[in-house]
Amino acid sequence: MRLYEFEAKRLFRRFRIPVLDAVVVDGINEEELNKITYPVVVKAQTFLGGRGKAGLIKTAETRQEVESVIKEIIGESHGPYRIEKVLIEKKIDIAKELYLSVIIDRLEHKFCVITCSRGGVDIEEIARQSPELIHKYYFNASVRFSQFSARTIANGLGLSGSMLKSGAEVVYKLFNLFIGFDCKLAEINPLVITQDKKIYALDAKVDLDEDAMFRHPELKELGIQTRHEIGELTEREKLAKAAGIPYVDLDGDIGVFPGGAGFGIAAIDLIKHYGGSAANFMDSGGAPTQEKLRKMLGLLIDNPKVKAIFGARFGGISRCDDWAKALVQYVIENRPEKPMIMRMAGNMEEEGRRVLKEAKEKHPELFKNIKVYSVTTPIEEVIKETIRVAKAGRI
Amino acid sequence: MRLYEFEAKRLFRRFRIPVLDAVVVDGINEEELNKITYPVVVKAQTFLGGRGKAGLIKTAETRQEVESVIKEIIGESHGPYRIEKVLIEKKIDIAKELYLSVIIDRLEHKFCVITCSRGGVDIEEIARQSPELIHKYYFNASVRFSQFSARTIANGLGLSGSMLKSGAEVVYKLFNLFIGFDCKLAEINPLVITQDKKIYALDAKVDLDEDAMFRHPELKELGIQTRHEIGELTEREKLAKAAGIPYVDLDGDIGVFPGGAGFGIAAIDLIKHYGGSAANFMDSGGAPTQEKLRKMLGLLIDNPKVKAIFGARFGGISRCDDWAKALVQYVIENRPEKPMIMRMAGNMEEEGRRVLKEAKEKHPELFKNIKVYSVTTPIEEVIKETIRVAKAGRI
Amino acid sequence: MSIIIDEHTRTIVQGITGRNASFHTKLMLGYGTKIVGGVTPGKGGEEVAGIRVYDTVKECLQKHPDATVSSVWVPPGFARDAILEAIDAGIKTVVVITERIPVHDMLYVRECAREKGVMVIGGNTPGLISPGKSLVGMLPRITFKPGRIGTVARSGAITYYLANSLNLAGFGESTSVGLGGDPILGANFEDILHLFEADPATDAVVMAGEIGGVYEELAAPFIKKMTKPVVAFIAGKAAPQGKRLGHAGAIVEGEMGTAQSKIEALSANGAIIAQTLSEIPELLRRRLA
Amino acid sequence: MSIIIDEHTRTIVQGITGRNASFHTKLMLGYGTKIVGGVTPGKGGEEVAGIRVYDTVKECLQKHPDATVSSVWVPPGFARDAILEAIDAGIKTVVVITERIPVHDMLYVRECAREKGVMVIGGNTPGLISPGKSLVGMLPRITFKPGRIGTVARSGAITYYLANSLNLAGFGESTSVGLGGDPILGANFEDILHLFEADPATDAVVMAGEIGGVYEELAAPFIKKMTKPVVAFIAGKAAPQGKRLGHAGAIVEGEMGTAQSKIEALSANGAIIAQTLSEIPELLRRRLA
């Protein structure tokens, strides 16, 4: 989960990484703006880089200027984001800009500190053009990070004298923040040294491990909540999120009601391969409850773009009987008319089939648009059938 | 540095190891005693074990009783200690008593958790008589202590069901306390389980590493100060301690003014071997300042029991010139009459000799009782000479 | 023959008293898997499906020293500790069903496992099966049949559909291994390919990967060295870039994690790329002919 | 020949800009010790006694890759980090002058050192000297003369008096090693006895221990296996039980730490026990005759 700059800087403050005094506003907030001493830099809060080039970082010398800059930036778009907040920091005299980050290197399965003596610019660009400027230092997850490593890293950045010590301090603290908050990324770009030999994290980027949030209640104290991280959510995505269902809207007309995420991704490929178009990505998670399964189904049925639903349940940790019961209850309660082409196989399949059969005998009219194939029909035949139905508009 | 039970329990509380509600008093403190609900156990605070047998743990059912018990215990002697405080805890119904400790095993160079299913008694006694009841678990200093280790240890204590979990919690927290406060020992004897299935550290013993105190400012917050740990201090020992000089009073008449601690110990042996008797142990530490050296000398000169002083300086990290200057200044300022038989060799010896020679030429009368041998006289000859002088009462 | 587990393998179940674990313990026993004990701290002495529950893995192994495989079903916050407990007690293969284990925890666990020569499979794996011999995890038995194709996949459901496609076309599996869907895994494609290459009962391997991570790319060079054919199916070709699709392992990250990058790396090293599941049997047949 | 250091040894000094370190750097250089660089973080580029100061050990070793020994003079709170830095950078012998290093720190450092095959001597050691060849630490040169006796002691001053007694009687040292006075040490008696036993330039060993700790007892069994005579001097026979004498290493703890226990263990394994320093040369002479 990526954090906004102003959120990341709250973590920095907790670990005493030096950041500039700042205020965050979502408009002309008198009280906050009264705290400012000029000149200042006003920075749009967004998840994307390249804010400078996009005109989303501006300086202001006076109250009048700062107000006009705030009005100008807030509400602007930046890629998929609408700017809602700006961070206002004192403008400082920069002598040097550096780059520093800690990441997880998934090739090496280690923590990796990356530095560059040229900061404030696109680091990937530098890595391509001047790879010799980039230093990498690897650390095993089982080893305690030592002060000497921090000094060696600061030394590699060309720092010396008192700056070696304050630079090493920042490296040490950033690494500890990375560990302490279960980060996937903790980045300072640029790390600046001022004319008067002070060091500040001028920008801050943090990407947290969603799966470790349960052990960081302190994030809530810091006012940081779990959120969808990339792009704005559609209304349906918001509904799904509220129900704890990973869900992404796509452009097609076939609603995909799969088992796990991996097959959900494959199903989108296969639908495209056979000439159809998926309306969504969705994941049921490990062993969904019947209630969750009904909610998942509802998301698809209620989507006006969806012409047919492709469903697949291969019971592993999830059980076919739960799935069948959820389907039956949903159908009886909501009487959907959209065709559903499904396939059910795996653990507790027999019991699932019994549930479906009983319901169909009892409410034949409700199940006339629903087909549930078994393990003997290849999954891709079911997909092809769904595409045919979606195009025809009926079974 | 050993802690009193009530101090150790403050550390326990910080690590959420369950202890009973308690008050600590050094007499009839109305305010504190009003907090008590009866019956209670009144426990003398002392560094030695065997308080029960010594009659220093007593129960009381009423306010009247508790006051009389307090008056009885405070002021009592226990080995070399005078009881100054008592801890008053609620009396509980004990179902089971266990033993649990974490120590540093200097043979293995590892941390070691020791458990015994029989607690509340002398553990060394059990180790001798029923060694099969004692379990030891070793842990490397570089490895993080895991919850599963705590469970395995609790399991080895015969705990099961909900008690397994609460026992493992105590093990886990005690180990973390041991690490967190740089302990040499953290012991709970007994760890009790009550009739209603609660677990408490009924006693608490903690021995801290003096050399790690600098990184535990939190001890001060907890009201725990550095102190001499074994026995009561003599007045001279208190003076030495205030000056940061390791010093122990002994029974003899030869004041020992050595270099390091190791030779200080050897000198006591050698004085005894040659028929003399040392008046003290003393250690100058790594590289003493001249001021510290003068204070060391003063401790010996001012001791009426001391008839002669044996001094030895082998300049290593300490320097002969510093030593000589300190001696000269002390002699000029204090004009001591006690004979001093010394030997000086090692780093900066030449400069030291020059300093001594000049002073002696300037103040011959002050140095008439002072002899400073050189590297060519064996140290044991100097010791023998000092013994002779001490017996004769003059050079 | 088969890899990792066979009819002689003794296994234990960590977190056995949980809802899913106890249900699947019954299914595993029904399949013939030799489960000798379960572990749930604080529930020592209870029984699940006739299997004795112990408080610690150590105690369990003292009673059943022949157990070499453990499956871990505990909640994610306890997974690291449970895996370390299994490793410390002497278990040789740990099958981690638990999903969404914190990334830092898995990095730590991987190091301890590698140091002790222990294979950790998962997290978020459906488990593995050597059809007709043993099943450790929660794979549906119905779809797997004894045979001579080894399969290895990241996604659970794809593991099932692979076997289903193979079986409908007359093939069966020597062993099917689910690597797991979490972003940091214990065993990876390369580890399993090594075992299949050495297994006399395996004629060919089908591997199924998906966007995100780098495990497919890392395995590619070894495929070149293999004597057995490898068919690869990669999911996520149609996934929109930058959209987060379900589990964290499926985030498209950099150039290395894309379906394109994986397909190119695998194909360049001699893997046969399958576009659909149903064409896999035909691709195998051609290479094995 | 000699052990650990000789005339070819290149050394560095960590904490070189401190008062004691810079003073003793001059003395070491005066003795002929080959110091190639110093390290003090934040003082890179300065010079001490003509020796270049670096910010990190790594940088120092990049410029002087032939350095194998480091002496550490930093304050106790920084010792652990400095020793780990030396080990990480590839130093093979770390001589820790710093005294009163926290016990937990030294336990951790010991493990890292053993894992990497690095010898850590100290903490609270005066250092070591191979007379006429090299001196690392702060031992007073005047008392040491080239010869064929190896000495090893915990206390600094006793190291000096040992050599002094030997020299006054016509002996000299191959190497004299101070183990250090801290309670947890890197190298112990046994480690050094092994080296002396293997050193062709050493005819006999004098070891001096003292009350507290267990290093003397731990070394005793090896003495039995040695071909060279070992004379042992143990300080603390007259120390009152339970009194804390100076540094923590000298606390009498349990039955194992007493002078009596040490003397018995050493004597039972063939060490010759010296009651005084002055009788050591005679004891040696008798055994070497």
PDB file of C-alpha atoms in Angstrom, chain B residues 104 106-107 109-111 128 139-143 178-179 182-184 209-212 214-215 229-230 237 246 248-250 260-263 265-266 268-270 272-274 281 283 285-287 312-319 322 343 345-349 375-380, chain D residues 19-20 23-24 27 73 76-77 97 99-105 107-108 110-111 138-143 155 157-158 160-161 164 168 183-185 210-215 218 233-240 242-251 253 256 275-279:
ATOM      1  CA  ILE B 104      24.325 -16.425  30.416  1.00  0.00           C
ATOM      2  CA  ARG B 106      29.781 -18.837  30.103  1.00  0.00           C
ATOM      3  CA  LEU B 107      30.836 -22.357  29.241  1.00  0.00           C
ATOM      4  CA  HIS B 109      28.758 -18.726  25.473  1.00  0.00           C
ATOM      5  CA  LYS B 110      25.019 -18.820  24.990  1.00  0.00           C
ATOM      6  CA  PHE B 111      21.857 -17.659  26.637  1.00  0.00           C
ATOM      7  CA  ARG B 128      22.250 -31.666  42.997  1.00  0.00           C
ATOM      8  CA  PHE B 139      19.991 -19.961  22.490  1.00  0.00           C
ATOM      9  CA  ASN B 140      22.575 -18.188  20.379  1.00  0.00           C
ATOM     10  CA  ALA B 141      22.906 -14.461  20.925  1.00  0.00           C
ATOM     11  CA  SER B 142      22.408 -13.863  17.207  1.00  0.00           C
ATOM     12  CA  VAL B 143      19.084 -15.687  16.925  1.00  0.00           C
ATOM     13  CA  PHE B 178      16.589 -10.454  29.730  1.00  0.00           C
ATOM     14  CA  ILE B 179      17.632  -9.161  26.309  1.00  0.00           C
ATOM     15  CA  ASP B 182      21.068  -6.551  29.186  1.00  0.00           C
ATOM     16  CA  CYS B 183      20.652  -8.990  32.048  1.00  0.00           C
ATOM     17  CA  LYS B 184      23.120 -11.490  33.371  1.00  0.00           C
ATOM     18  CA  ASP B 209      25.247  -6.034  33.347  1.00  0.00           C
ATOM     19  CA  GLU B 210      26.908  -2.973  34.864  1.00  0.00           C
ATOM     20  CA  ASP B 211      28.800  -2.440  31.632  1.00  0.00           C
ATOM     21  CA  ALA B 212      25.570  -2.019  29.675  1.00  0.00           C
ATOM     22  CA  PHE B 214      24.895   3.361  29.741  1.00  0.00           C
ATOM     23  CA  ARG B 215      22.265   2.272  27.261  1.00  0.00           C
ATOM     24  CA  GLU B 229      25.967  -5.102  44.997  1.00  0.00           C
ATOM     25  CA  ILE B 230      27.447  -7.395  47.563  1.00  0.00           C
ATOM     26  CA  GLU B 237      34.512   1.973  50.068  1.00  0.00           C
ATOM     27  CA  PRO B 246      36.864  -0.077  42.455  1.00  0.00           C
ATOM     28  CA  VAL B 248      37.544  -3.225  48.698  1.00  0.00           C
ATOM     29  CA  ASP B 249      38.750  -2.986  52.309  1.00  0.00           C
ATOM     30  CA  LEU B 250      40.715  -5.987  53.566  1.00  0.00           C
ATOM     31  CA  GLY B 260      45.198  -3.048  36.758  1.00  0.00           C
ATOM     32  CA  ALA B 261      42.799  -5.264  38.637  1.00  0.00           C
ATOM     33  CA  GLY B 262      44.502  -8.517  37.677  1.00  0.00           C
ATOM     34  CA  PHE B 263      47.796  -7.533  39.209  1.00  0.00           C
ATOM     35  CA  ILE B 265      44.567  -9.487  42.874  1.00  0.00           C
ATOM     36  CA  ALA B 266      47.945 -11.116  42.328  1.00  0.00           C
ATOM     37  CA  ILE B 268      47.317  -9.582  47.511  1.00  0.00           C
ATOM     38  CA  ASP B 269      48.328 -13.215  46.933  1.00  0.00           C
ATOM     39  CA  LEU B 270      52.015 -12.381  46.768  1.00  0.00           C
ATOM     40  CA  LYS B 272      50.336 -13.093  51.723  1.00  0.00           C
ATOM     41  CA  HIS B 273      52.809 -15.560  50.209  1.00  0.00           C
ATOM     42  CA  TYR B 274      55.743 -13.571  51.568  1.00  0.00           C
ATOM     43  CA  PHE B 281      42.057  -4.292  46.814  1.00  0.00           C
ATOM     44  CA  ASP B 283      41.914  -1.019  40.552  1.00  0.00           C
ATOM     45  CA  GLY B 285      41.053   1.161  35.544  1.00  0.00           C
ATOM     46  CA  GLY B 286      42.295   1.615  31.986  1.00  0.00           C
ATOM     47  CA  ALA B 287      44.157   4.912  31.854  1.00  0.00           C
ATOM     48  CA  ALA B 312      53.399  -0.684  41.230  1.00  0.00           C
ATOM     49  CA  ARG B 313      53.042   1.022  37.897  1.00  0.00           C
ATOM     50  CA  PHE B 314      53.737  -0.887  34.738  1.00  0.00           C
ATOM     51  CA  GLY B 315      52.920   1.678  32.088  1.00  0.00           C
ATOM     52  CA  GLY B 316      50.808   0.222  29.300  1.00  0.00           C
ATOM     53  CA  ILE B 317      47.731   2.196  28.414  1.00  0.00           C
ATOM     54  CA  SER B 318      48.463   4.105  31.605  1.00  0.00           C
ATOM     55  CA  ARG B 319      51.610   6.200  31.420  1.00  0.00           C
ATOM     56  CA  ASP B 322      51.136  10.655  34.535  1.00  0.00           C
ATOM     57  CA  ARG B 343      58.169   0.347  41.361  1.00  0.00           C
ATOM     58  CA  ALA B 345      58.355   0.685  34.598  1.00  0.00           C
ATOM     59  CA  GLY B 346      56.927   0.755  31.111  1.00  0.00           C
ATOM     60  CA  ASN B 347      55.611   3.353  28.726  1.00  0.00           C
ATOM     61  CA  MET B 348      56.943   6.896  29.307  1.00  0.00           C
ATOM     62  CA  GLU B 349      59.158   5.674  32.123  1.00  0.00           C
ATOM     63  CA  VAL B 375      62.363  -2.453  35.936  1.00  0.00           C
ATOM     64  CA  THR B 376      65.605  -4.118  36.965  1.00  0.00           C
ATOM     65  CA  THR B 377      64.336  -4.963  40.457  1.00  0.00           C
ATOM     66  CA  PRO B 378      61.949  -7.929  40.387  1.00  0.00           C
ATOM     67  CA  ILE B 379      58.471  -6.960  41.557  1.00  0.00           C
ATOM     68  CA  GLU B 380      58.559  -9.576  44.291  1.00  0.00           C
TER      69      GLU B 380
ATOM     70  CA  ARG D  19      43.675  10.171  22.926  1.00  0.00           C
ATOM     71  CA  ASN D  20      44.960   6.714  23.855  1.00  0.00           C
ATOM     72  CA  PHE D  23      49.382   8.028  21.569  1.00  0.00           C
ATOM     73  CA  HIS D  24      49.845   4.275  21.215  1.00  0.00           C
ATOM     74  CA  LEU D  27      54.497   3.927  20.204  1.00  0.00           C
ATOM     75  CA  TRP D  73      40.171   1.529  20.693  1.00  0.00           C
ATOM     76  CA  PRO D  76      32.512   0.534  24.831  1.00  0.00           C
ATOM     77  CA  GLY D  77      29.181   1.616  23.366  1.00  0.00           C
ATOM     78  CA  ILE D  97      41.590  -2.787  23.591  1.00  0.00           C
ATOM     79  CA  GLU D  99      37.205  -2.405  28.122  1.00  0.00           C
ATOM     80  CA  ARG D 100      33.818  -3.016  29.770  1.00  0.00           C
ATOM     81  CA  ILE D 101      32.013  -4.038  26.607  1.00  0.00           C
ATOM     82  CA  PRO D 102      28.443  -5.162  27.385  1.00  0.00           C
ATOM     83  CA  VAL D 103      28.304  -8.918  27.813  1.00  0.00           C
ATOM     84  CA  HIS D 104      25.450  -9.442  25.328  1.00  0.00           C
ATOM     85  CA  ASP D 105      27.426  -7.541  22.700  1.00  0.00           C
ATOM     86  CA  LEU D 107      28.374 -12.939  22.903  1.00  0.00           C
ATOM     87  CA  TYR D 108      26.955 -11.688  19.614  1.00  0.00           C
ATOM     88  CA  ARG D 110      31.891 -13.983  19.209  1.00  0.00           C
ATOM     89  CA  GLU D 111      29.315 -15.829  17.132  1.00  0.00           C
ATOM     90  CA  MET D 138      49.675  -0.832  24.382  1.00  0.00           C
ATOM     91  CA  LEU D 139      52.112  -3.213  26.026  1.00  0.00           C
ATOM     92  CA  PRO D 140      55.271  -1.466  27.243  1.00  0.00           C
ATOM     93  CA  ARG D 141      58.048  -2.476  24.830  1.00  0.00           C
ATOM     94  CA  ILE D 142      60.738  -2.257  27.487  1.00  0.00           C
ATOM     95  CA  THR D 143      59.710  -5.440  29.222  1.00  0.00           C
ATOM     96  CA  SER D 155      45.490  -9.329  33.018  1.00  0.00           C
ATOM     97  CA  ALA D 157      49.875  -5.887  34.152  1.00  0.00           C
ATOM     98  CA  ILE D 158      50.472  -9.573  34.825  1.00  0.00           C
ATOM     99  CA  TYR D 160      54.107  -7.314  31.770  1.00  0.00           C
ATOM    100  CA  TYR D 161      55.348  -8.752  35.057  1.00  0.00           C
ATOM    101  CA  ASN D 164      59.737  -8.911  33.216  1.00  0.00           C
ATOM    102  CA  LEU D 168      65.399 -10.767  34.337  1.00  0.00           C
ATOM    103  CA  PRO D 183      34.040 -11.276  31.464  1.00  0.00           C
ATOM    104  CA  ILE D 184      33.294 -12.551  27.948  1.00  0.00           C
ATOM    105  CA  LEU D 185      36.360 -12.842  25.754  1.00  0.00           C
ATOM    106  CA  GLU D 210      42.770 -15.300  37.721  1.00  0.00           C
ATOM    107  CA  ILE D 211      39.616 -15.940  39.682  1.00  0.00           C
ATOM    108  CA  GLY D 212      36.305 -15.587  37.872  1.00  0.00           C
ATOM    109  CA  GLY D 213      35.105 -17.080  34.617  1.00  0.00           C
ATOM    110  CA  VAL D 214      35.831 -20.535  33.320  1.00  0.00           C
ATOM    111  CA  TYR D 215      38.435 -20.032  30.616  1.00  0.00           C
ATOM    112  CA  LEU D 218      38.079 -24.978  29.730  1.00  0.00           C
ATOM    113  CA  PHE D 233      50.114 -18.818  37.544  1.00  0.00           C
ATOM    114  CA  ILE D 234      46.665 -18.133  39.015  1.00  0.00           C
ATOM    115  CA  ALA D 235      45.906 -14.888  40.838  1.00  0.00           C
ATOM    116  CA  GLY D 236      43.242 -14.625  43.506  1.00  0.00           C
ATOM    117  CA  LYS D 237      44.079 -17.349  45.997  1.00  0.00           C
ATOM    118  CA  ALA D 238      43.862 -14.837  48.834  1.00  0.00           C
ATOM    119  CA  ALA D 239      40.832 -12.969  47.486  1.00  0.00           C
ATOM    120  CA  PRO D 240      37.906 -12.934  49.888  1.00  0.00           C
ATOM    121  CA  GLY D 242      32.045 -12.963  47.296  1.00  0.00           C
ATOM    122  CA  LYS D 243      33.902  -9.677  47.201  1.00  0.00           C
ATOM    123  CA  ARG D 244      33.842  -7.971  43.859  1.00  0.00           C
ATOM    124  CA  LEU D 245      37.409  -7.204  42.890  1.00  0.00           C
ATOM    125  CA  GLY D 246      37.561  -4.596  40.185  1.00  0.00           C
ATOM    126  CA  HIS D 247      36.485  -5.777  36.794  1.00  0.00           C
ATOM    127  CA  ALA D 248      33.514  -8.088  36.357  1.00  0.00           C
ATOM    128  CA  GLY D 249      35.727 -10.908  35.143  1.00  0.00           C
ATOM    129  CA  ALA D 250      37.031 -11.323  38.645  1.00  0.00           C
ATOM    130  CA  ILE D 251      33.785 -12.079  40.441  1.00  0.00           C
ATOM    131  CA  GLU D 253      31.108 -17.310  40.643  1.00  0.00           C
ATOM    132  CA  MET D 256      34.245 -23.251  38.767  1.00  0.00           C
ATOM    133  CA  GLN D 275      53.092 -19.796  43.325  1.00  0.00           C
ATOM    134  CA  THR D 276      55.072 -16.661  42.550  1.00  0.00           C
ATOM    135  CA  LEU D 277      56.183 -14.852  39.444  1.00  0.00           C
ATOM    136  CA  SER D 278      59.846 -15.141  40.333  1.00  0.00           C
ATOM    137  CA  GLU D 279      59.827 -18.916  40.461  1.00  0.00           C
TER     138      GLU D 279
END
